[in-house]
Every structure is written in structure tokens, then in C-alpha cells.
GROMACS .gro file of C-alpha atoms in nm:
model
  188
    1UNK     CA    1 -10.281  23.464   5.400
    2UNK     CA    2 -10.100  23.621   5.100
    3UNK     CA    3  -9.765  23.664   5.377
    4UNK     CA    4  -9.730  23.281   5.399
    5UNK     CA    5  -9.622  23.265   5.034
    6UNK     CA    6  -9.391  23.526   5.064
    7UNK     CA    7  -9.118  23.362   5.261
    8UNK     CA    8  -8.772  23.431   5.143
    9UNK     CA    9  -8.410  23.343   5.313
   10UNK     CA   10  -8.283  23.602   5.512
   11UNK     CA   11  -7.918  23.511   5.459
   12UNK     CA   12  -7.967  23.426   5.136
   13UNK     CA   13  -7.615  23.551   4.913
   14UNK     CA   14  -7.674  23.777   4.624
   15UNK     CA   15  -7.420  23.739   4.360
   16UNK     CA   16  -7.198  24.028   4.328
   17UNK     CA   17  -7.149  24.133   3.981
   18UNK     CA   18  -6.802  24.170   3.906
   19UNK     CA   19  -6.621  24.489   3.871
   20UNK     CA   20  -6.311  24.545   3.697
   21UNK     CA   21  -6.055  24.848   3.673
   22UNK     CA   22  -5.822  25.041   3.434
   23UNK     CA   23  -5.533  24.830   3.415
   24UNK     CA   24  -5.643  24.534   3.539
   25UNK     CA   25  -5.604  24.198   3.359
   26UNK     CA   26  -5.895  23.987   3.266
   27UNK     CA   27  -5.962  23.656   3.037
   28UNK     CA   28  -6.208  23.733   2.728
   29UNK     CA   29  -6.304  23.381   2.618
   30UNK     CA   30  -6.147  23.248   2.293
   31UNK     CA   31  -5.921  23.574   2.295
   32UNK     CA   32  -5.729  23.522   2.611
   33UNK     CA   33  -5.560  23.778   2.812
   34UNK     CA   34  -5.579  24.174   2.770
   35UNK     CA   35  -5.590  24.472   2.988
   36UNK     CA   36  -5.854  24.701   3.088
   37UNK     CA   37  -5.741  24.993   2.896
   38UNK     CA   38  -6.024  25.277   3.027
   39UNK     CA   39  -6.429  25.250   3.132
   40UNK     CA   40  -6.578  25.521   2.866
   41UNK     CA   41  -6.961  25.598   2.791
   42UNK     CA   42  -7.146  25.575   2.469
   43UNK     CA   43  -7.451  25.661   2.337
   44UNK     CA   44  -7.587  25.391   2.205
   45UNK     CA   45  -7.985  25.435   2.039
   46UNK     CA   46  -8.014  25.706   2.236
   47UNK     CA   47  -7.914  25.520   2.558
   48UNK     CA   48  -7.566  25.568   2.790
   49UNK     CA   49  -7.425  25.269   2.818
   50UNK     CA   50  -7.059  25.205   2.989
   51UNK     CA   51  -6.839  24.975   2.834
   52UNK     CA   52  -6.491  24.841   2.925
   53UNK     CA   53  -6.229  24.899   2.698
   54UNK     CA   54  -5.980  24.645   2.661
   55UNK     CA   55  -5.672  24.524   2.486
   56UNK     CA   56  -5.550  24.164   2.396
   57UNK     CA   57  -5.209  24.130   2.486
   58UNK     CA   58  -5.181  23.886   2.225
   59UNK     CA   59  -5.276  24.055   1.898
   60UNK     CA   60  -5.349  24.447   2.019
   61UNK     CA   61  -5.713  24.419   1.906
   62UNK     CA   62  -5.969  24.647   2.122
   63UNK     CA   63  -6.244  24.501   2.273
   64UNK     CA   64  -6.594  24.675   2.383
   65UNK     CA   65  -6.748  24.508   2.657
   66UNK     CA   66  -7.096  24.655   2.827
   67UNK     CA   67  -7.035  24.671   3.206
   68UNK     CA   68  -7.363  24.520   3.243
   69UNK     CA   69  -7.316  24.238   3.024
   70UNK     CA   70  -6.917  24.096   3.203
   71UNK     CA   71  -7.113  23.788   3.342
   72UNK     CA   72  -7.286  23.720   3.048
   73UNK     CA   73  -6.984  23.716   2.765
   74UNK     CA   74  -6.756  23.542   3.013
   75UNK     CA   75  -6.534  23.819   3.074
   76UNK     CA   76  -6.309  23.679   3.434
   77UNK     CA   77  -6.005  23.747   3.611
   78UNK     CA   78  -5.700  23.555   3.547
   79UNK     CA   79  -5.648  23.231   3.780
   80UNK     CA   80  -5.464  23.313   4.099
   81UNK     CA   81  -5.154  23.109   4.067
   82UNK     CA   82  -5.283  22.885   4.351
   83UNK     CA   83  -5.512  22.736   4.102
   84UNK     CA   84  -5.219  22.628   3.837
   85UNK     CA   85  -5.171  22.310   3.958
   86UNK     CA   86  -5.527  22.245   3.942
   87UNK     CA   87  -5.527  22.312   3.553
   88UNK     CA   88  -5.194  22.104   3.503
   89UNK     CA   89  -5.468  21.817   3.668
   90UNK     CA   90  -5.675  21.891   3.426
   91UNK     CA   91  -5.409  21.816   3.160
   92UNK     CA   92  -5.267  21.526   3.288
   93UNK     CA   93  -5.590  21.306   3.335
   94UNK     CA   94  -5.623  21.084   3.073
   95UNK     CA   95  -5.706  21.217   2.728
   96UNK     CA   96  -6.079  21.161   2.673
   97UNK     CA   97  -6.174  20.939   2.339
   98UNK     CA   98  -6.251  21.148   2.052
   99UNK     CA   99  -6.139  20.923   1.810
  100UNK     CA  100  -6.469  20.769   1.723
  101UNK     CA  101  -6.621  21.104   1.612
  102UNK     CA  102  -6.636  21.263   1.315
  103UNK     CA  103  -6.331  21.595   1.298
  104UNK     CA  104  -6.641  21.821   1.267
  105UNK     CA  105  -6.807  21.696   1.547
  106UNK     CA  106  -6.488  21.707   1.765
  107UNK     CA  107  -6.410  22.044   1.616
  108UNK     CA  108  -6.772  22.185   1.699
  109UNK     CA  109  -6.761  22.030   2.105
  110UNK     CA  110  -6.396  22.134   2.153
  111UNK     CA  111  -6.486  22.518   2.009
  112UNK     CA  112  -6.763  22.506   2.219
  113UNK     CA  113  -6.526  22.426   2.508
  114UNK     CA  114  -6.334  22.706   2.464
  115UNK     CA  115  -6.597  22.959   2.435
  116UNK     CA  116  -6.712  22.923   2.770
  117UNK     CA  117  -6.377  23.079   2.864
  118UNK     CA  118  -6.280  22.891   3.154
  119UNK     CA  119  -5.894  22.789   3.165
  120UNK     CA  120  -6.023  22.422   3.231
  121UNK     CA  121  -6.212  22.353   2.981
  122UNK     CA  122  -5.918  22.508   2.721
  123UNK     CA  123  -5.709  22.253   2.898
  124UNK     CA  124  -5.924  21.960   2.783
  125UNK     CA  125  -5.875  22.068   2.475
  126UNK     CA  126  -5.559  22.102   2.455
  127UNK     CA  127  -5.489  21.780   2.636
  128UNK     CA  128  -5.716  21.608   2.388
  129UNK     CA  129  -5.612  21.742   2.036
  130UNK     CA  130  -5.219  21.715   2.210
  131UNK     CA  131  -5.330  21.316   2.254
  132UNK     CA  132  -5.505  21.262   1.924
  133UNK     CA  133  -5.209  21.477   1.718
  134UNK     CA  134  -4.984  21.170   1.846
  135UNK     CA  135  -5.217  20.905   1.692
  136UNK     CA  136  -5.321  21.040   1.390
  137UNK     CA  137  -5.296  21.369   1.182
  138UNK     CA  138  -5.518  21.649   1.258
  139UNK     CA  139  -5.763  21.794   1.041
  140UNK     CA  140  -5.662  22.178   0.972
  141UNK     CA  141  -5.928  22.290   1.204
  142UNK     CA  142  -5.840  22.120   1.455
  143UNK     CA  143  -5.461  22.187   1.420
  144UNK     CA  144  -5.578  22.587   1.433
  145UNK     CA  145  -5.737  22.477   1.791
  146UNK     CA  146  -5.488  22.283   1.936
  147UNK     CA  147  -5.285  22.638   1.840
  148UNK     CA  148  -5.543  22.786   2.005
  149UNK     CA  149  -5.617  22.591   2.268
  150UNK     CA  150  -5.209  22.585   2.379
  151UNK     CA  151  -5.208  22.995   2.297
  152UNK     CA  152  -5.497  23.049   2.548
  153UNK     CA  153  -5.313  22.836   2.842
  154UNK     CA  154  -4.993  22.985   2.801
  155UNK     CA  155  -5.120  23.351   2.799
  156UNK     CA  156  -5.297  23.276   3.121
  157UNK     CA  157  -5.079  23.057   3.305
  158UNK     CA  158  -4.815  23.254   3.221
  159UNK     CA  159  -4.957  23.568   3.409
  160UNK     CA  160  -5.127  23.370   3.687
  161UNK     CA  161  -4.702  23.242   3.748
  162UNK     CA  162  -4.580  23.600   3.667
  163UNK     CA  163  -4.316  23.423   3.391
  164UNK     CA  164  -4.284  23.490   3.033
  165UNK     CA  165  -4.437  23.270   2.796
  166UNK     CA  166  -4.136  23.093   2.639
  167UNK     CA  167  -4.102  22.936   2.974
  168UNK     CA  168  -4.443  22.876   3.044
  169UNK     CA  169  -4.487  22.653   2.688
  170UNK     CA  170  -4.197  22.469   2.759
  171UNK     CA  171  -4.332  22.415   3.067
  172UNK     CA  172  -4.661  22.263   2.934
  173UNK     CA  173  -4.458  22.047   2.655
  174UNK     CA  174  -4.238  21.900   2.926
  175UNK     CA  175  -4.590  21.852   3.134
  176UNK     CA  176  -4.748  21.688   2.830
  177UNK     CA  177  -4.429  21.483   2.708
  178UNK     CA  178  -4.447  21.330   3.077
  179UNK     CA  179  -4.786  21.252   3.086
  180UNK     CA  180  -4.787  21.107   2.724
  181UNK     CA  181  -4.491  20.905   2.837
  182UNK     CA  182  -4.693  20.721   3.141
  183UNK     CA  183  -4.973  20.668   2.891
  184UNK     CA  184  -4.708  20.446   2.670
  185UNK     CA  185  -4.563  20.272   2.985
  186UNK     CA  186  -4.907  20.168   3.091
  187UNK     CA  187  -5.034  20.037   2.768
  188UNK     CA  188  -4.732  19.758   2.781
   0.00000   0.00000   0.00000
């Protein structure tokens, strides 16, 4: 009797937990891009952990990440470069309305955005602050994550295309001019 309840999918997938490598590159959210510098052990309360060691290309700082724990703090591999014209989608959909909130209430939703670490979500942002910078003046927190929010893309796309990052931000300006441009042409 007990066997009836006890039915499970045979070809059911188990998620694989991601592994990552010295020197590979890998997205840490709200940090961006760094490199897996070494896998070392600690003792930690008496327990061995592993942790990943890694390096923000941007600012040098050294990261400690618990193998166990990548899924958990959002710690990804960089888009393929396939997927970069799926993020410059993201940008060039129509900003959404913010205006009508408060800055702190934008500012708290749009840091929550990029804490989740995923390159689309940063693009909202970025698209939105971009739109709203245009129509009125940013509060200073949200000019630090429209900084942010552009930093984070162009660290990221710029690997995923294998160009430096001069290129890739004047890529995303000319993207942004264009798209702000069609927004202006529609409106009349």
C-alpha cells in the first residue's frame, strides 16, 4: 500500500550544480565580472569548507565564494555572445514608467533588480534610469545606479563580444541615443 505513494518520474532532470574553474570568468551580482583566481580550503568552525577565489576585473577586490553556496549568491557565467542581442531587446523596449514613484522607491526596486545578477534585469535598469535622466534630474542614488547599472553591462557585454569596453559603451550610447530617438518621433 505504502509503494503507491511512492511514485516518482523516472526521467525526471536533476539540476546540475554548477562548477567553475581557475581562470574562468564568471558574473558576481552587483560586482560584475572577475576571474576565478584558485579553489582553496578553509577551516571554518572547525569545518572544511571550499571556496572560490575570485577577482573583479573592475576594482581588483577578492571575493570568497563557498562552492556549495554558487547557486544561491548568484554567482553565473558570462552570456555567450549569442545572447547579446537579446539584452540590447531588453534595452530597447520601451522604458517602463517610474516616474510616478517616489526616488526611494525606484531606487529600492531597481537595486533589487540588480542584485539578482542577471544581465537582463541590469538592462532594465539601465534602460529606465537612461529614460528618466532625459526627463528629469536624477536623485544622487540613482545617478550612482545608472553608473552602475551601465558599468555592469559593459563589463559583461564586453567579454561575451570579446571587445574592449570603450567600444562596447559607445556601443550602448549609440544603442540608447537610437532608441530614445524613435521614442521622440513617435510621440509627434
Amino acid at each position: 500500500m505504502a509503494e503507491k505513494f511512492k511514485k516518482t518520474k523516472i526521467n525526471e532532470e536533476v539540476p546540475t550544480k554548477k562548477e567553475f574553474f581557475k581562470g574562468d570568468l564568471a558574473v558576481y551580482p552587483a560586482h560584475g565580472v572577475g576571474c576565478i583566481e584558485s579553489i582553496e580550503s578553509k577551516e571554518i568552525n572547525g569545518d572544511t569548507m571550499n571556496f572560490y577565489m575570485m577577482k573583479i576585473v573592475e576594482n581588483g577586490m577578492v571575493i570568497m565564494i563557498p562552492t556549495s553556496n554558487v547557486e544561491s549568491v548568484g554567482l553565473r557565467e558570462v552570456i555567450p555572445e549569442t545572447e547579446v542581442p537579446e539584452v540590447y531587446k531588453v534595452m530597447q523596449e520601451k522604458a517602463q514608467g517610474a516616474d510616478n514613484q517616489t526616488w526611494n522607491r525606484r531606487y529600492r526596486e531597481y537595486m533589487d533588480k540588480i542584485k539578482t545578477g542577471s544581465i537582463y534585469d541590469v538592462a532594465e535598469v539601465f534602460r529606465d534610469l537612461f529614460q528618466l535622466k532625459l526627463e528629469k534630474d536624477l536623485s544622487f542614488g540613482e545617478r550612482k545606479l545608472l553608473d552602475t547599472a551601465q558599468n555592469l553591462l559593459v563589463q559583461e557585454l564586453s567579454t561575451a563580444k570579446d571587445i574592449d569596453e570603450k567600444s562596447m559603451m559607445q556601443e550602448i550610447e549609440r544603442s540608447e541615443e537610437r532608441r530614445v530617438g524613435k521614442e521622440c518621433r513617435s510621440r509627434w
